[in-house]
Short mmCIF file of C-alpha atoms and ligand atoms in Angstrom, two decimals:
data_model
loop_
_atom_site.label_atom_id
_atom_site.label_comp_id
_atom_site.label_asym_id
_atom_site.label_seq_id
_atom_site.Cartn_x
_atom_site.Cartn_y
_atom_site.Cartn_z
CA MET A 197 28.39 3.81 118.91
CA ARG A 198 25.07 5.51 118.21
CA LEU A 199 23.39 4.49 114.94
CA ALA A 200 22.16 7.33 112.72
CA ALA A 201 20.18 5.17 110.28
CA VAL A 202 19.70 1.61 109.03
CA GLU A 203 19.43 1.01 105.30
CA LEU A 204 17.81 -2.22 104.09
CA ARG A 205 18.31 -3.54 100.58
CA ARG A 206 16.79 -6.57 98.94
CA LEU A 207 18.96 -7.86 96.10
CA ARG A 208 18.44 -10.42 93.37
CA LEU A 209 21.63 -12.11 92.24
CA PRO A 210 21.61 -14.62 89.37
CA LEU A 211 22.45 -18.23 90.25
CA ARG A 212 24.63 -20.25 87.87
CA ALA A 213 22.12 -23.10 87.98
CA GLY A 214 19.31 -20.70 86.95
CA GLY A 215 16.97 -18.65 89.10
CA TRP A 216 17.96 -16.09 91.71
CA ARG A 217 19.48 -15.75 95.14
CA GLU A 218 17.34 -13.13 96.81
CA VAL A 219 19.26 -11.63 99.72
CA VAL A 220 18.75 -8.80 102.22
CA LEU A 221 21.68 -6.53 103.06
CA VAL A 222 21.78 -4.22 106.07
CA ARG A 223 23.90 -1.07 106.13
CA VAL A 224 24.20 0.81 109.41
CA GLU A 225 25.26 4.44 109.35
CA THR A 226 27.29 5.65 112.33
CA PRO A 227 29.38 8.76 113.06
CA ASP A 228 32.47 6.49 112.77
CA GLY A 229 31.50 5.09 109.35
CA ASP A 230 29.19 2.51 107.82
CA GLY A 231 28.92 -1.21 108.43
CA TRP A 232 27.44 -3.95 106.22
CA GLY A 233 25.61 -7.11 107.19
CA GLU A 234 24.05 -9.91 105.13
CA CYS A 235 20.96 -11.91 105.98
CA ALA A 236 21.23 -15.67 105.39
CA ALA A 237 17.50 -16.16 104.74
CA LEU A 238 16.70 -17.53 101.27
CA GLY A 239 14.06 -16.08 98.96
CA GLU A 240 11.46 -18.67 99.95
CA PRO A 241 10.37 -20.05 103.37
CA SER A 242 11.19 -23.60 102.20
CA TYR A 243 14.45 -24.37 104.00
CA THR A 244 13.73 -22.30 107.12
CA ALA A 245 10.71 -20.28 108.22
CA GLU A 246 12.67 -17.09 107.59
CA TYR A 247 12.78 -15.73 104.04
CA ALA A 248 14.16 -12.58 102.47
CA ALA A 249 11.03 -10.42 102.19
CA GLY A 250 9.95 -11.48 105.70
CA ALA A 251 13.39 -10.65 107.09
CA GLN A 252 13.23 -7.25 105.42
CA ALA A 253 9.81 -6.63 107.02
CA VAL A 254 10.88 -7.57 110.56
CA LEU A 255 14.06 -5.53 110.18
CA GLN A 256 12.10 -2.51 109.00
CA GLU A 257 9.25 -2.69 111.50
CA TRP A 258 10.93 -4.06 114.64
CA LEU A 259 14.65 -4.72 114.64
CA ALA A 260 16.04 -1.52 113.10
CA PRO A 261 13.78 0.71 115.26
CA ALA A 262 14.93 -1.23 118.36
CA VAL A 263 18.65 -0.68 117.74
CA LEU A 264 18.08 2.94 116.70
CA ALA A 265 16.28 3.51 120.00
CA ALA A 266 18.93 1.71 122.05
CA GLY A 267 21.30 4.68 122.28
CA ASP A 268 24.99 3.87 122.52
CA LEU A 269 25.56 0.26 121.62
CA ASP A 270 28.28 -2.09 120.39
CA ALA A 271 27.94 -5.40 118.55
CA ALA A 272 27.60 -7.32 121.83
CA GLY A 273 24.68 -5.05 122.73
CA VAL A 274 22.68 -5.83 119.58
CA GLY A 275 21.40 -9.23 120.79
CA PRO A 276 20.12 -7.85 124.11
CA ALA A 277 18.56 -4.83 122.32
CA LEU A 278 16.59 -7.24 120.09
CA ALA A 279 15.61 -9.71 122.80
CA GLY A 280 12.01 -8.46 122.83
CA VAL A 281 11.47 -9.91 119.35
CA ARG A 282 11.06 -13.70 119.25
CA GLY A 283 12.90 -15.75 116.65
CA HIS A 284 13.98 -14.08 113.38
CA ARG A 285 17.56 -15.11 114.09
CA MET A 286 18.80 -14.59 110.53
CA ALA A 287 17.43 -11.04 110.43
CA LYS A 288 18.95 -10.32 113.84
CA ALA A 289 22.28 -11.79 112.73
CA ALA A 290 22.39 -9.47 109.72
CA LEU A 291 21.91 -6.41 111.92
CA GLU A 292 24.52 -7.60 114.43
CA MET A 293 26.96 -8.25 111.56
CA ALA A 294 26.46 -4.68 110.27
CA VAL A 295 27.17 -3.17 113.70
CA LEU A 296 30.15 -5.50 114.14
CA ASP A 297 31.45 -4.43 110.73
CA ALA A 298 31.16 -0.71 111.57
CA GLU A 299 32.87 -1.30 114.91
CA LEU A 300 35.73 -3.35 113.44
CA ARG A 301 36.31 -0.97 110.53
CA ALA A 302 36.47 1.99 112.91
CA ALA A 303 38.95 0.12 115.13
CA GLY A 304 40.99 -1.29 112.21
CA VAL A 305 40.46 -4.88 113.39
CA PRO A 306 39.67 -7.91 111.19
CA LEU A 307 36.81 -10.21 112.24
CA ALA A 308 39.17 -13.18 112.61
CA ALA A 309 41.11 -11.36 115.34
CA ARG A 310 37.90 -10.21 117.07
CA LEU A 311 36.49 -13.76 117.21
CA GLY A 312 39.69 -15.46 118.32
CA ALA A 313 40.80 -17.16 115.12
CA THR A 314 43.98 -19.20 115.27
CA ARG A 315 44.53 -20.05 111.58
CA THR A 316 45.36 -18.05 108.48
CA GLU A 317 43.68 -20.41 106.03
CA VAL A 318 40.82 -22.88 106.24
CA GLU A 319 39.85 -26.05 104.45
CA ALA A 320 36.64 -26.04 102.47
CA GLY A 321 34.52 -28.53 100.60
CA VAL A 322 31.82 -28.37 97.95
CA VAL A 323 28.14 -29.23 98.09
CA LEU A 324 26.49 -31.12 95.25
CA GLU A 325 22.71 -30.99 94.96
CA ARG A 326 20.57 -33.87 93.72
CA ALA A 327 21.47 -34.39 90.04
CA ALA A 328 19.28 -35.34 87.09
CA SER A 329 20.91 -38.79 87.06
CA VAL A 330 23.65 -40.75 88.82
CA GLY A 331 25.79 -40.22 85.69
CA ALA A 332 25.35 -36.46 85.98
CA LEU A 333 26.31 -36.67 89.67
CA LEU A 334 29.49 -38.59 88.79
CA ASP A 335 30.40 -35.86 86.30
CA ALA A 336 29.85 -33.21 88.98
CA VAL A 337 32.01 -35.07 91.52
CA ALA A 338 34.73 -35.59 88.88
CA ALA A 339 34.72 -31.85 88.11
CA ALA A 340 34.97 -30.98 91.83
CA VAL A 341 37.85 -33.43 92.38
CA ASP A 342 39.63 -32.03 89.30
CA GLU A 343 39.28 -28.52 90.78
CA GLY A 344 41.17 -29.70 93.85
CA TRP A 345 38.33 -30.16 96.34
CA ARG A 346 39.09 -32.94 98.81
CA ARG A 347 35.76 -32.98 100.60
CA VAL A 348 32.46 -33.46 98.80
CA LYS A 349 29.03 -33.25 100.39
CA LEU A 350 26.07 -34.82 98.64
CA LYS A 351 22.54 -33.69 99.33
CA ILE A 352 20.36 -36.76 99.84
CA GLY A 353 16.68 -37.52 100.41
CA PRO A 354 14.20 -40.35 99.88
CA GLY A 355 14.75 -41.72 96.37
CA TRP A 356 18.24 -40.23 96.11
CA ASP A 357 20.42 -41.80 98.76
CA VAL A 358 22.01 -45.27 98.88
CA GLU A 359 22.55 -45.79 95.13
CA PRO A 360 24.13 -42.43 94.27
CA VAL A 361 26.28 -42.57 97.42
CA ARG A 362 27.39 -46.13 96.64
CA THR A 363 28.29 -45.21 93.06
CA VAL A 364 30.34 -42.17 94.10
CA ARG A 365 32.12 -44.12 96.84
CA GLU A 366 33.02 -46.96 94.45
CA ARG A 367 34.61 -44.51 92.02
CA TRP A 368 36.42 -42.43 94.70
CA PRO A 369 37.29 -44.81 97.58
CA ASP A 370 39.48 -42.25 99.39
CA LEU A 371 37.49 -39.03 98.93
CA THR A 372 36.19 -37.39 102.10
CA LEU A 373 32.49 -37.82 101.47
CA GLN A 374 29.54 -36.73 103.59
CA VAL A 375 25.80 -36.43 103.08
CA ASP A 376 23.14 -33.92 104.13
CA ALA A 377 19.46 -34.86 104.28
CA ASN A 378 18.05 -31.45 105.35
CA GLY A 379 15.76 -33.34 107.75
CA ALA A 380 14.13 -35.38 104.97
CA TYR A 381 13.90 -38.72 106.83
CA GLY A 382 11.62 -39.92 109.61
CA PRO A 383 12.19 -42.28 112.53
CA GLY A 384 10.84 -45.09 110.30
CA ASP A 385 13.71 -44.66 107.82
CA LEU A 386 16.37 -46.15 110.06
CA ALA A 387 17.13 -48.98 107.59
CA VAL A 388 18.06 -46.51 104.82
CA LEU A 389 20.26 -44.53 107.16
CA GLU A 390 21.92 -47.72 108.44
CA ALA A 391 22.61 -48.73 104.82
CA LEU A 392 24.74 -45.58 104.48
CA ASP A 393 27.11 -47.00 107.11
CA ALA A 394 28.70 -49.12 104.35
CA PHE A 395 30.27 -46.09 102.62
CA ALA A 396 32.72 -44.70 105.20
CA LEU A 397 31.02 -41.31 105.26
CA ALA A 398 32.54 -38.51 107.32
CA MET A 399 29.04 -37.78 108.63
CA VAL A 400 25.34 -37.77 107.88
CA GLU A 401 23.97 -34.26 108.42
CA GLN A 402 20.50 -33.53 109.82
CA PRO A 403 18.95 -36.88 108.88
CA LEU A 404 15.71 -36.17 110.77
CA ALA A 405 13.53 -33.10 111.31
CA ALA A 406 15.10 -30.33 113.38
CA SER A 407 12.54 -30.77 116.16
CA ASP A 408 13.13 -34.52 116.50
CA LEU A 409 16.12 -34.60 118.83
CA LEU A 410 15.17 -37.82 120.62
CA ALA A 411 14.83 -39.75 117.36
CA SER A 412 18.12 -38.21 116.24
CA ALA A 413 19.70 -39.63 119.41
CA THR A 414 18.34 -43.08 118.47
CA VAL A 415 19.82 -42.76 114.97
CA ALA A 416 23.14 -41.58 116.42
CA ARG A 417 23.27 -44.66 118.66
CA ARG A 418 22.42 -47.05 115.81
CA LEU A 419 24.79 -45.68 113.13
CA ARG A 420 28.55 -46.01 112.97
CA THR A 421 28.56 -42.89 110.77
CA PRO A 422 28.72 -39.73 112.91
CA VAL A 423 25.48 -37.75 112.99
CA CYS A 424 25.85 -33.99 112.48
CA LEU A 425 23.11 -31.49 113.30
CA ASP A 426 22.46 -28.30 111.35
CA GLU A 427 18.87 -26.96 111.42
CA ALA A 428 18.34 -28.31 114.97
CA VAL A 429 21.09 -26.16 116.50
CA THR A 430 19.68 -22.64 116.84
CA SER A 431 21.81 -21.47 119.79
CA ALA A 432 24.58 -22.52 122.16
CA ALA A 433 21.89 -23.76 124.55
CA ALA A 434 20.36 -25.89 121.79
CA ALA A 435 23.82 -27.30 121.03
CA GLU A 436 24.28 -28.17 124.70
CA ALA A 437 20.90 -29.93 124.79
CA ALA A 438 21.62 -31.88 121.59
CA LEU A 439 24.97 -33.04 122.95
CA ALA A 440 23.48 -33.98 126.34
CA LEU A 441 20.88 -36.12 124.56
CA GLY A 442 23.49 -37.77 122.37
CA ALA A 443 21.64 -36.49 119.29
CA CYS A 444 24.87 -35.76 117.39
CA SER A 445 28.64 -35.98 117.58
CA VAL A 446 29.40 -33.18 115.07
CA VAL A 447 27.83 -29.71 114.75
CA ASN A 448 27.42 -27.52 111.68
CA VAL A 449 27.67 -23.87 112.75
CA LYS A 450 25.90 -21.23 110.67
CA PRO A 451 26.02 -17.68 112.06
CA GLY A 452 22.62 -16.72 110.61
CA ARG A 453 20.89 -19.80 112.01
CA VAL A 454 22.07 -19.05 115.56
CA GLY A 455 21.45 -15.29 115.53
CA GLY A 456 24.92 -13.97 114.66
CA TYR A 457 28.69 -14.41 114.78
CA LEU A 458 28.90 -13.82 118.53
CA GLU A 459 26.45 -16.65 119.30
CA ALA A 460 28.24 -18.78 116.68
CA VAL A 461 31.41 -18.40 118.76
CA ARG A 462 29.45 -19.51 121.84
CA VAL A 463 28.22 -22.60 119.94
CA HIS A 464 31.85 -23.28 119.01
CA ASP A 465 32.94 -22.86 122.63
CA THR A 466 30.20 -25.19 123.92
CA CYS A 467 31.13 -27.91 121.42
CA ARG A 468 34.85 -27.49 121.94
CA ALA A 469 34.45 -27.87 125.71
CA ALA A 470 32.59 -31.13 125.03
CA GLY A 471 35.26 -32.34 122.58
CA VAL A 472 32.80 -32.18 119.67
CA PRO A 473 34.16 -30.99 116.30
CA VAL A 474 32.35 -28.22 114.41
CA TRP A 475 32.47 -26.89 110.88
CA CYS A 476 31.00 -23.85 109.16
CA GLY A 477 27.92 -24.38 106.99
CA GLY A 478 26.85 -22.31 104.00
CA MET A 479 23.70 -20.50 102.91
CA TRP A 480 24.62 -19.53 99.32
CA GLU A 481 26.15 -16.35 100.73
CA THR A 482 27.52 -13.50 98.67
CA GLY A 483 31.22 -12.74 99.04
CA LEU A 484 30.33 -10.37 101.90
CA ALA A 485 29.12 -13.00 104.38
CA ARG A 486 31.23 -15.84 103.02
CA SER A 487 34.35 -13.81 103.85
CA ALA A 488 33.06 -13.41 107.40
CA ASN A 489 32.39 -17.16 107.56
CA LEU A 490 36.03 -17.80 106.61
CA ALA A 491 37.06 -15.79 109.69
CA LEU A 492 34.71 -17.79 111.93
CA ALA A 493 35.97 -21.07 110.49
CA ALA A 494 39.52 -20.14 111.54
CA LEU A 495 38.65 -20.68 115.22
CA PRO A 496 40.40 -23.68 116.78
CA GLY A 497 37.32 -25.90 117.21
CA PHE A 498 36.50 -25.77 113.47
CA THR A 499 38.47 -28.91 112.70
CA LEU A 500 36.42 -30.14 109.73
CA PRO A 501 36.18 -28.60 106.23
CA GLY A 502 33.31 -26.13 105.85
CA ASP A 503 30.84 -25.29 103.09
CA LEU A 504 33.06 -22.34 102.22
CA SER A 505 33.81 -22.68 98.53
CA PRO A 506 33.90 -19.36 96.62
CA PRO A 507 30.49 -17.85 95.74
CA SER A 508 31.55 -17.86 92.07
CA ARG A 509 30.71 -21.60 92.14
CA TYR A 510 27.01 -20.80 92.49
CA LEU A 511 26.49 -17.06 91.87
CA ALA A 512 26.77 -15.64 88.35
CA ALA A 513 27.25 -12.14 89.84
CA ASP A 514 28.56 -11.14 93.26
CA ILE A 515 28.81 -7.91 95.25
CA ALA A 516 32.38 -8.36 96.48
CA ALA A 517 35.76 -9.23 94.97
CA PRO A 518 36.02 -12.93 94.07
CA LEU A 519 37.37 -15.32 96.69
CA ARG A 520 40.03 -17.75 95.49
CA ALA A 521 40.57 -21.32 96.58
CA SER A 522 43.70 -23.38 96.09
CA GLY A 523 43.79 -27.11 96.73
CA GLY A 524 40.50 -26.85 98.59
CA ARG A 525 41.79 -24.14 100.93
CA LEU A 526 40.96 -20.45 101.27
CA ALA A 527 42.82 -17.63 103.01
CA VAL A 528 41.24 -16.05 106.07
CA PRO A 529 40.58 -12.34 105.36
CA THR A 530 42.94 -9.92 107.10
CA THR A 531 41.26 -6.61 106.27
CA ALA A 532 39.47 -4.62 108.96
CA GLY A 533 35.76 -5.27 109.24
CA ALA A 534 33.35 -8.19 109.45
CA GLY A 535 33.03 -9.18 105.80
CA ALA A 536 34.53 -8.33 102.43
CA ALA A 537 34.35 -4.79 101.06
CA VAL A 538 31.17 -4.52 98.99
CA ASP A 539 31.24 -3.11 95.47
CA LEU A 540 28.61 -0.36 95.56
CA ASP A 541 27.92 -0.46 91.81
CA SER A 542 27.27 -4.22 91.96
CA VAL A 543 24.99 -3.71 94.97
CA GLU A 544 23.08 -0.97 93.14
CA ARG A 545 22.66 -3.11 90.01
CA ALA A 546 21.20 -6.02 91.99
CA THR A 547 18.94 -3.97 94.28
CA VAL A 548 15.20 -4.45 93.85
CA VAL A 549 14.08 -2.74 97.08
CA VAL A 550 15.86 -0.13 99.17
CA LEU A 551 14.58 1.65 102.24
CA ARG A 552 16.01 3.60 105.11
CA VAL A 553 14.96 3.50 108.75
CA THR A 554 15.83 6.51 110.91
CA PRO A 555 15.29 7.19 114.63
CA GLU A 556 11.72 8.16 115.64
MG1 LIG B 152 22.71 -28.75 106.17
#
């Protein structure tokens, strides 16, 4: 299809915990209809180098002009059309998702079918951030267990690791429990990480910095707990390298982090061929991208629960119809398109910047 225009919107959605989720949406206009994509980048460059205003800038100045100049293209052609721009995977993923959405809507095909999904529902878990106290964390875990979640992931870091994990494990001996350090530890922190082996964790996610694959391999050899990589896996090739080095035995797949849903499938395929389980991570998505993530997580290699709980857990306002979970499971969307249908009034209310890029 030939794109007529690319609309970029920066939105501010209120978070339940206070503050905002700033998010960039991409809408492509084609003769066959529109398509919507969502950029995973957060408002600040604190978790990854990419951030919402930066993603909007690279989309406006480089990525949208490149796809508009590419002539006839389909979703698989977006990556090659953007290859001249280094990095900016989350911004590229948003544009690819929008083209994929337009293509799938026009063809009447749901994303799950396009990607090769084999399940109609997926298992999800919840993520609990560092709490004000261990008591507050116990309350949060109790609330999650009462809601029916069977897998709980605790964010950890220096000063908030062994004691909170021990306390939660003592109270819930059978809960599927895992931890995520967001790369907060160094090679000198092996003793702390080894101490976590006592708590029968499903995995420890990204214990060391994303760039430190060799040290991650050392940790993976020393721990009984499986090591999962998140930030370190930016492509299928990066996944292959991490596995070859023995840097992990589980992979968290995030479409934005790897440049889009099509590369996410290639990461899945690489891991599946190596017998390594994957699961779908979360980036505080709106209902638009989280619906698409549910489709991805229905592929056969996604054998572990993902960070796929409904956005209503963290967003006080969304731009799509609420997703519902039951017993920690969510249905895989069956409607045509990449993500959920967006509610245009909700999008308009949350928009702080809107601009349109047209062909030269
Ligand atoms: Mg993570």
